[in-house]
Amino acid sequence: MRKFGLIGKSLDHSFSPAYFLEKFRSSGLADHSYDAIELKNIGQVADILGSGDYHGLNVTIPYKEAIIPYLDAVNETAAAVGAVNTIVFDGGITVGHNTDVIGFERSLIGLLNGARPAALIFGTGGAAKAVAFVLRKLGIDHRFVSRQKSEGSIHWTELGDSIVDESMLLINCTPIGMFPNVDDALPLPYYRVGPDHFAFDLVYNPSPTRFLQHCADQGAQVKSGGEMLKLQAEASWDLWNQE
Ligand code: NAP
């Protein structure tokens, strides 16, 4: 058997197990399996990593950062972001990677079609850090919007019309609007959004979210997180199959 799995805390509604099991079924990979590995605390991960059972692993909330001290090495991108969502077993050595970065970059490039507009990143959590890494790489100016004002971010209450006029790329990295709270939308002056804006929501359920729907109603070009999710899964698969 070639065994794979997802490490997390509460995995009932996780995307990856269903995605990979369907991929293995449709590709005729009968000797491949993908487990949902729920850990009550990150200390339990040492047994999983040392078991020798797995060919590759994914990592999700809340362990993307906490897993790092348990790994033998972390690649440059994952180290810069400070989060790991994919583990490769390389000759007995565990190496952490971040394919959220790859998934977001590829999906964003498809949306922007060559444009490099200034961006607002809503939220400052793990996903926001991966998004900021990609924007830096692409040379896109960006500001964070947060519930806490700090040197690197503005507070939601400072989000006036002019900032939305100046920021043509709006990226939701908060859970606002995610199922079951599907009626919630980011508190933005949507009447300032127009056809020159781009809106990206990392939330993939529902698709579109209220935020994306409001932006699309104003003529903006929009993209939901579903494509990023599939691209990050495929990037993990590619890493596990590299010789
Ligand atoms: P996280 O670490 O919990 O961070 C979310 C951030 O959003 C927080 O740091 C917080 O920033 C802000 N936030 C949280 N609750 C809020 C609220 N009620 N109102 C306003 N701001 C709030 O989560 P994450 O891992 O970054 O993930 C964020 C979202 O992206 C989730 O919905 C996740 O499912 C999605 N995601 C999607 C993909 C994909 O492939 N499509 C990949 C990764 C994540 P402040 O404290 O600065 O306000």
mmCIF file of C-alpha atoms and ligand atoms in Angstrom:
data_model
loop_
_atom_site.group_PDB
_atom_site.id
_atom_site.type_symbol
_atom_site.label_atom_id
_atom_site.label_comp_id
_atom_site.label_asym_id
_atom_site.label_seq_id
_atom_site.Cartn_x
_atom_site.Cartn_y
_atom_site.Cartn_z
ATOM 1 C CA MET A 1 0.000 0.000 0.000
ATOM 2 C CA ARG A 2 1.052 3.632 -0.618
ATOM 3 C CA LYS A 3 -0.495 5.408 2.355
ATOM 4 C CA PHE A 4 -1.282 9.138 2.556
ATOM 5 C CA GLY A 5 -3.236 11.157 5.083
ATOM 6 C CA LEU A 6 -4.380 14.472 6.518
ATOM 7 C CA ILE A 7 -3.345 15.542 10.032
ATOM 8 C CA GLY A 8 -5.761 17.891 11.815
ATOM 9 C CA LYS A 9 -8.018 18.161 14.819
ATOM 10 C CA SER A 10 -11.580 17.929 13.529
ATOM 11 C CA LEU A 11 -11.729 16.531 10.011
ATOM 12 C CA ASP A 12 -15.402 15.642 9.445
ATOM 13 C CA HIS A 13 -15.887 18.274 6.719
ATOM 14 C CA SER A 14 -12.355 18.271 5.289
ATOM 15 C CA PHE A 15 -11.824 18.475 1.541
ATOM 16 C CA SER A 16 -8.608 16.440 1.114
ATOM 17 C CA PRO A 17 -9.691 12.899 2.122
ATOM 18 C CA ALA A 18 -12.668 12.921 -0.273
ATOM 19 C CA TYR A 19 -10.580 14.566 -3.025
ATOM 20 C CA PHE A 20 -7.723 12.061 -2.877
ATOM 21 C CA LEU A 21 -9.923 8.984 -2.411
ATOM 22 C CA GLU A 22 -11.874 9.970 -5.545
ATOM 23 C CA LYS A 23 -8.606 10.674 -7.397
ATOM 24 C CA PHE A 24 -7.231 7.222 -6.476
ATOM 25 C CA ARG A 25 -10.532 5.550 -7.463
ATOM 26 C CA SER A 26 -10.818 7.322 -10.830
ATOM 27 C CA SER A 27 -7.115 6.704 -11.615
ATOM 28 C CA GLY A 28 -7.321 2.990 -10.773
ATOM 29 C CA LEU A 29 -4.799 3.361 -7.913
ATOM 30 C CA ALA A 30 -6.263 0.546 -5.821
ATOM 31 C CA ASP A 31 -3.103 0.243 -3.708
ATOM 32 C CA HIS A 32 -3.329 3.903 -2.555
ATOM 33 C CA SER A 33 -5.160 5.026 0.584
ATOM 34 C CA TYR A 34 -5.771 8.377 2.303
ATOM 35 C CA ASP A 35 -6.563 8.569 6.040
ATOM 36 C CA ALA A 36 -8.125 11.351 8.110
ATOM 37 C CA ILE A 37 -5.774 11.492 11.132
ATOM 38 C CA GLU A 38 -7.393 13.425 13.992
ATOM 39 C CA LEU A 39 -4.973 14.391 16.780
ATOM 40 C CA LYS A 40 -6.136 15.829 20.107
ATOM 41 C CA ASN A 41 -2.796 17.611 20.439
ATOM 42 C CA ILE A 42 0.286 18.057 18.261
ATOM 43 C CA GLY A 43 2.433 15.961 20.649
ATOM 44 C CA GLN A 44 0.749 12.872 19.174
ATOM 45 C CA VAL A 45 2.257 13.580 15.753
ATOM 46 C CA ALA A 46 5.689 12.149 16.613
ATOM 47 C CA ASP A 47 4.267 8.595 16.517
ATOM 48 C CA ILE A 48 2.647 9.203 13.115
ATOM 49 C CA LEU A 49 5.829 10.654 11.596
ATOM 50 C CA GLY A 50 8.009 7.899 13.040
ATOM 51 C CA SER A 51 5.683 5.008 12.153
ATOM 52 C CA GLY A 52 7.100 4.535 8.658
ATOM 53 C CA ASP A 53 3.516 3.937 7.488
ATOM 54 C CA TYR A 54 3.069 7.005 5.313
ATOM 55 C CA HIS A 55 4.377 8.044 1.907
ATOM 56 C CA GLY A 56 3.075 11.615 2.250
ATOM 57 C CA LEU A 57 0.928 13.729 4.579
ATOM 58 C CA ASN A 58 -1.116 16.922 4.511
ATOM 59 C CA VAL A 59 -1.549 19.161 7.558
ATOM 60 C CA THR A 60 -4.487 21.429 8.322
ATOM 61 C CA ILE A 61 -5.903 23.736 11.029
ATOM 62 C CA PRO A 62 -4.795 24.036 13.817
ATOM 63 C CA TYR A 63 -1.415 22.347 13.259
ATOM 64 C CA LYS A 64 0.110 24.077 10.196
ATOM 65 C CA GLU A 65 2.501 26.093 12.376
ATOM 66 C CA ALA A 66 2.792 23.756 15.391
ATOM 67 C CA ILE A 67 4.027 20.871 13.201
ATOM 68 C CA ILE A 68 7.282 22.628 12.257
ATOM 69 C CA PRO A 69 9.391 21.644 15.323
ATOM 70 C CA TYR A 70 8.526 17.965 14.692
ATOM 71 C CA LEU A 71 9.972 17.972 11.159
ATOM 72 C CA ASP A 72 13.591 17.308 10.138
ATOM 73 C CA ALA A 73 13.568 20.130 7.577
ATOM 74 C CA VAL A 74 11.320 22.809 6.109
ATOM 75 C CA ASN A 75 11.699 24.139 2.570
ATOM 76 C CA GLU A 76 12.417 27.823 1.930
ATOM 77 C CA THR A 77 8.838 28.850 1.091
ATOM 78 C CA ALA A 78 7.272 27.096 4.099
ATOM 79 C CA ALA A 79 9.946 28.615 6.354
ATOM 80 C CA ALA A 80 9.241 32.113 5.001
ATOM 81 C CA VAL A 81 5.473 31.711 5.482
ATOM 82 C CA GLY A 82 5.900 29.951 8.848
ATOM 83 C CA ALA A 83 3.386 27.224 8.000
ATOM 84 C CA VAL A 84 3.468 23.702 6.540
ATOM 85 C CA ASN A 85 0.547 21.943 4.830
ATOM 86 C CA THR A 86 2.449 19.105 3.109
ATOM 87 C CA ILE A 87 5.048 16.631 4.424
ATOM 88 C CA VAL A 88 7.320 14.667 2.118
ATOM 89 C CA PHE A 89 9.234 11.636 3.421
ATOM 90 C CA ASP A 90 12.565 11.925 1.657
ATOM 91 C CA GLY A 91 14.681 8.847 2.409
ATOM 92 C CA GLY A 92 13.397 8.747 5.995
ATOM 93 C CA ILE A 93 13.752 12.527 6.453
ATOM 94 C CA THR A 94 10.549 14.546 6.990
ATOM 95 C CA VAL A 95 10.464 17.749 4.924
ATOM 96 C CA GLY A 96 7.714 20.387 5.293
ATOM 97 C CA HIS A 97 6.330 22.315 2.299
ATOM 98 C CA ASN A 98 3.579 24.881 1.772
ATOM 99 C CA THR A 99 1.426 24.174 -1.284
ATOM 100 C CA ASP A 100 -1.233 26.750 -0.223
ATOM 101 C CA VAL A 101 1.283 29.228 -1.643
ATOM 102 C CA ILE A 102 1.462 27.371 -4.957
ATOM 103 C CA GLY A 103 -2.330 26.976 -5.162
ATOM 104 C CA PHE A 104 -3.002 30.628 -4.389
ATOM 105 C CA GLU A 105 -0.353 31.936 -6.794
ATOM 106 C CA ARG A 106 -1.612 29.872 -9.732
ATOM 107 C CA SER A 107 -5.257 30.721 -9.045
ATOM 108 C CA LEU A 108 -4.535 34.454 -8.589
ATOM 109 C CA ILE A 109 -2.476 34.686 -11.783
ATOM 110 C CA GLY A 110 -5.454 33.212 -13.657
ATOM 111 C CA LEU A 111 -7.715 35.924 -12.213
ATOM 112 C CA LEU A 112 -5.389 38.896 -12.779
ATOM 113 C CA ASN A 113 -4.479 38.162 -16.397
ATOM 114 C CA GLY A 114 -1.246 40.179 -16.220
ATOM 115 C CA ALA A 115 -2.531 43.006 -13.972
ATOM 116 C CA ARG A 116 -0.661 43.760 -10.700
ATOM 117 C CA PRO A 117 -3.093 46.002 -8.748
ATOM 118 C CA ALA A 118 -2.532 47.170 -5.153
ATOM 119 C CA ALA A 119 -4.241 44.805 -2.714
ATOM 120 C CA LEU A 120 -6.069 44.670 0.598
ATOM 121 C CA ILE A 121 -5.671 41.415 2.532
ATOM 122 C CA PHE A 122 -8.534 40.890 5.010
ATOM 123 C CA GLY A 123 -7.277 38.968 8.093
ATOM 124 C CA THR A 124 -3.790 38.265 9.392
ATOM 125 C CA GLY A 125 -3.867 34.494 10.067
ATOM 126 C CA GLY A 126 -1.996 31.622 8.419
ATOM 127 C CA ALA A 127 -3.730 31.938 5.053
ATOM 128 C CA ALA A 128 -3.104 35.707 4.993
ATOM 129 C CA LYS A 129 0.626 35.074 5.517
ATOM 130 C CA ALA A 130 0.718 32.663 2.553
ATOM 131 C CA VAL A 131 -1.177 35.218 0.436
ATOM 132 C CA ALA A 132 1.229 38.031 1.431
ATOM 133 C CA PHE A 133 4.202 35.834 0.476
ATOM 134 C CA VAL A 134 2.767 35.417 -3.036
ATOM 135 C CA LEU A 135 1.966 39.136 -3.396
ATOM 136 C CA ARG A 136 5.545 40.023 -2.402
ATOM 137 C CA LYS A 137 6.841 37.539 -4.976
ATOM 138 C CA LEU A 138 4.621 39.045 -7.700
ATOM 139 C CA GLY A 139 5.578 42.618 -6.724
ATOM 140 C CA ILE A 140 2.012 43.535 -5.677
ATOM 141 C CA ASP A 141 1.699 46.293 -3.022
ATOM 142 C CA HIS A 142 -0.558 45.219 -0.181
ATOM 143 C CA ARG A 143 -1.967 46.172 3.211
ATOM 144 C CA PHE A 144 -3.567 43.960 5.851
ATOM 145 C CA VAL A 145 -6.972 44.800 7.371
ATOM 146 C CA SER A 146 -7.328 43.442 10.894
ATOM 147 C CA ARG A 147 -9.395 43.633 14.080
ATOM 148 C CA GLN A 148 -6.174 44.834 15.752
ATOM 149 C CA LYS A 149 -4.420 47.922 14.448
ATOM 150 C CA SER A 150 -0.657 47.443 14.244
ATOM 151 C CA GLU A 151 2.324 48.769 12.360
ATOM 152 C CA GLY A 152 1.688 46.401 9.466
ATOM 153 C CA SER A 153 -2.115 46.602 9.308
ATOM 154 C CA ILE A 154 -5.051 48.959 9.358
ATOM 155 C CA HIS A 155 -8.186 48.495 11.474
ATOM 156 C CA TRP A 156 -11.558 47.754 9.889
ATOM 157 C CA THR A 157 -12.844 51.135 11.156
ATOM 158 C CA GLU A 158 -10.180 52.886 9.000
ATOM 159 C CA LEU A 159 -11.469 51.260 5.845
ATOM 160 C CA GLY A 160 -12.928 54.288 4.050
ATOM 161 C CA ASP A 161 -14.014 54.804 0.454
ATOM 162 C CA SER A 162 -10.616 56.075 -0.692
ATOM 163 C CA ILE A 163 -8.753 52.939 0.392
ATOM 164 C CA VAL A 164 -11.147 50.782 -1.613
ATOM 165 C CA ASP A 165 -10.750 53.179 -4.577
ATOM 166 C CA GLU A 166 -6.951 52.763 -4.379
ATOM 167 C CA SER A 167 -6.936 48.983 -3.824
ATOM 168 C CA MET A 168 -8.156 47.186 -6.914
ATOM 169 C CA LEU A 169 -7.488 43.696 -5.524
ATOM 170 C CA LEU A 170 -9.565 42.566 -2.492
ATOM 171 C CA ILE A 171 -8.618 39.245 -0.869
ATOM 172 C CA ASN A 172 -10.638 37.625 1.924
ATOM 173 C CA CYS A 173 -8.426 35.575 4.274
ATOM 174 C CA THR A 174 -10.958 35.522 7.143
ATOM 175 C CA PRO A 175 -13.647 32.873 7.733
ATOM 176 C CA ILE A 176 -16.403 35.513 7.262
ATOM 177 C CA GLY A 177 -19.177 34.147 5.039
ATOM 178 C CA MET A 178 -18.091 30.526 5.412
ATOM 179 C CA PHE A 179 -20.776 27.842 5.874
ATOM 180 C CA PRO A 180 -22.946 27.858 7.996
ATOM 181 C CA ASN A 181 -22.689 31.685 8.288
ATOM 182 C CA VAL A 182 -23.437 32.153 4.603
ATOM 183 C CA ASP A 183 -25.345 35.452 5.032
ATOM 184 C CA ASP A 184 -22.299 37.229 6.517
ATOM 185 C CA ALA A 185 -20.263 39.496 4.224
ATOM 186 C CA LEU A 186 -17.068 41.463 4.817
ATOM 187 C CA PRO A 187 -18.083 44.960 5.996
ATOM 188 C CA LEU A 188 -16.941 46.942 2.918
ATOM 189 C CA PRO A 189 -18.254 50.021 1.088
ATOM 190 C CA TYR A 190 -19.333 47.843 -1.847
ATOM 191 C CA TYR A 191 -20.719 50.851 -3.751
ATOM 192 C CA ARG A 192 -17.032 51.852 -4.326
ATOM 193 C CA VAL A 193 -16.261 48.487 -6.006
ATOM 194 C CA GLY A 194 -16.404 48.550 -9.801
ATOM 195 C CA PRO A 195 -15.432 46.732 -13.023
ATOM 196 C CA ASP A 196 -11.708 47.497 -12.499
ATOM 197 C CA HIS A 197 -11.665 45.605 -9.180
ATOM 198 C CA PHE A 198 -10.661 41.984 -8.641
ATOM 199 C CA ALA A 199 -11.998 40.035 -5.633
ATOM 200 C CA PHE A 200 -10.600 36.718 -4.381
ATOM 201 C CA ASP A 201 -12.162 34.747 -1.522
ATOM 202 C CA LEU A 202 -10.151 31.920 0.050
ATOM 203 C CA VAL A 203 -13.444 30.610 1.450
ATOM 204 C CA TYR A 204 -14.729 27.892 -0.902
ATOM 205 C CA ASN A 205 -18.009 26.924 0.781
ATOM 206 C CA PRO A 206 -20.296 28.471 -0.315
ATOM 207 C CA SER A 207 -19.110 29.467 -3.773
ATOM 208 C CA PRO A 208 -19.634 32.326 -4.296
ATOM 209 C CA THR A 209 -19.718 33.885 -0.832
ATOM 210 C CA ARG A 210 -21.763 37.027 -0.125
ATOM 211 C CA PHE A 211 -18.536 39.081 -0.410
ATOM 212 C CA LEU A 212 -17.871 37.749 -3.926
ATOM 213 C CA GLN A 213 -21.528 38.114 -4.896
ATOM 214 C CA HIS A 214 -21.593 41.786 -3.837
ATOM 215 C CA CYS A 215 -18.362 42.453 -5.779
ATOM 216 C CA ALA A 216 -19.640 40.616 -8.873
ATOM 217 C CA ASP A 217 -22.886 42.627 -8.698
ATOM 218 C CA GLN A 218 -20.721 45.767 -8.960
ATOM 219 C CA GLY A 219 -19.016 44.382 -12.071
ATOM 220 C CA ALA A 220 -15.763 43.159 -10.428
ATOM 221 C CA GLN A 221 -13.950 40.051 -11.627
ATOM 222 C CA VAL A 222 -14.136 37.448 -8.864
ATOM 223 C CA LYS A 223 -12.661 34.091 -7.894
ATOM 224 C CA SER A 224 -13.623 31.635 -5.164
ATOM 225 C CA GLY A 225 -11.209 29.471 -3.104
ATOM 226 C CA GLY A 226 -12.263 26.169 -4.713
ATOM 227 C CA GLU A 227 -9.689 26.332 -7.502
ATOM 228 C CA MET A 228 -6.881 27.149 -5.019
ATOM 229 C CA LEU A 229 -7.935 24.156 -2.933
ATOM 230 C CA LYS A 230 -7.642 21.751 -5.876
ATOM 231 C CA LEU A 231 -4.362 23.309 -7.042
ATOM 232 C CA GLN A 232 -2.774 22.957 -3.577
ATOM 233 C CA ALA A 233 -3.879 19.300 -3.422
ATOM 234 C CA GLU A 234 -2.388 18.612 -6.865
ATOM 235 C CA ALA A 235 0.843 20.404 -5.869
ATOM 236 C CA SER A 236 1.072 18.077 -2.823
ATOM 237 C CA TRP A 237 0.526 15.089 -5.107
ATOM 238 C CA ASP A 238 3.321 16.271 -7.413
ATOM 239 C CA LEU A 239 5.709 16.606 -4.435
ATOM 240 C CA TRP A 240 4.913 13.077 -3.216
ATOM 241 C CA ASN A 241 5.623 11.673 -6.662
ATOM 242 C CA GLN A 242 8.932 13.415 -7.291
ATOM 243 C CA GLU A 243 11.823 10.971 -7.416
HETATM 244 P P1 NAP B 1 -7.007 31.713 10.823
HETATM 245 O O1 NAP B 1 -5.571 31.439 11.052
HETATM 246 O O2 NAP B 1 -8.009 31.359 11.837
HETATM 247 O O3 NAP B 1 -7.069 33.296 10.465
HETATM 248 C C1 NAP B 1 -8.188 33.948 10.090
HETATM 249 C C2 NAP B 1 -7.974 35.448 10.331
HETATM 250 O O4 NAP B 1 -9.170 36.083 10.001
HETATM 251 C C3 NAP B 1 -7.668 35.780 11.773
HETATM 252 O O5 NAP B 1 -6.299 35.795 12.004
HETATM 253 C C4 NAP B 1 -8.337 37.133 11.966
HETATM 254 O O6 NAP B 1 -7.425 38.189 11.655
HETATM 255 C C5 NAP B 1 -9.442 37.129 10.929
HETATM 256 N N1 NAP B 1 -10.756 36.822 11.525
HETATM 257 C C6 NAP B 1 -11.141 35.683 12.146
HETATM 258 N N2 NAP B 1 -12.423 35.780 12.553
HETATM 259 C C7 NAP B 1 -12.846 37.015 12.199
HETATM 260 C C8 NAP B 1 -14.060 37.719 12.345
HETATM 261 N N3 NAP B 1 -15.131 37.165 12.943
HETATM 262 N N4 NAP B 1 -14.134 38.981 11.857
HETATM 263 C C9 NAP B 1 -13.077 39.557 11.251
HETATM 264 N N5 NAP B 1 -11.884 38.930 11.087
HETATM 265 C C10 NAP B 1 -11.783 37.675 11.541
HETATM 266 O O7 NAP B 1 -7.536 30.995 9.516
HETATM 267 P P2 NAP B 1 -6.696 30.723 8.184
HETATM 268 O O8 NAP B 1 -6.070 29.394 8.265
HETATM 269 O O9 NAP B 1 -5.858 31.913 7.902
HETATM 270 O O10 NAP B 1 -7.878 30.593 7.109
HETATM 271 C C11 NAP B 1 -8.699 31.691 6.787
HETATM 272 C C12 NAP B 1 -9.778 31.246 5.786
HETATM 273 O O11 NAP B 1 -9.162 30.830 4.568
HETATM 274 C C13 NAP B 1 -10.608 30.058 6.280
HETATM 275 O O12 NAP B 1 -11.954 30.263 5.922
HETATM 276 C C14 NAP B 1 -10.031 28.878 5.522
HETATM 277 O O13 NAP B 1 -10.997 27.864 5.297
HETATM 278 C C15 NAP B 1 -9.641 29.537 4.201
HETATM 279 N N6 NAP B 1 -8.541 28.824 3.516
HETATM 280 C C16 NAP B 1 -8.777 28.388 2.254
HETATM 281 C C17 NAP B 1 -7.768 27.738 1.555
HETATM 282 C C18 NAP B 1 -8.037 27.284 0.145
HETATM 283 O O14 NAP B 1 -7.267 26.458 -0.398
HETATM 284 N N7 NAP B 1 -9.066 27.797 -0.519
HETATM 285 C C19 NAP B 1 -6.518 27.518 2.157
HETATM 286 C C20 NAP B 1 -6.298 27.988 3.452
HETATM 287 C C21 NAP B 1 -7.335 28.641 4.122
HETATM 288 P P3 NAP B 1 -7.291 39.431 12.669
HETATM 289 O O15 NAP B 1 -7.116 38.818 14.020
HETATM 290 O O16 NAP B 1 -6.096 40.158 12.171
HETATM 291 O O17 NAP B 1 -8.558 40.216 12.563
#
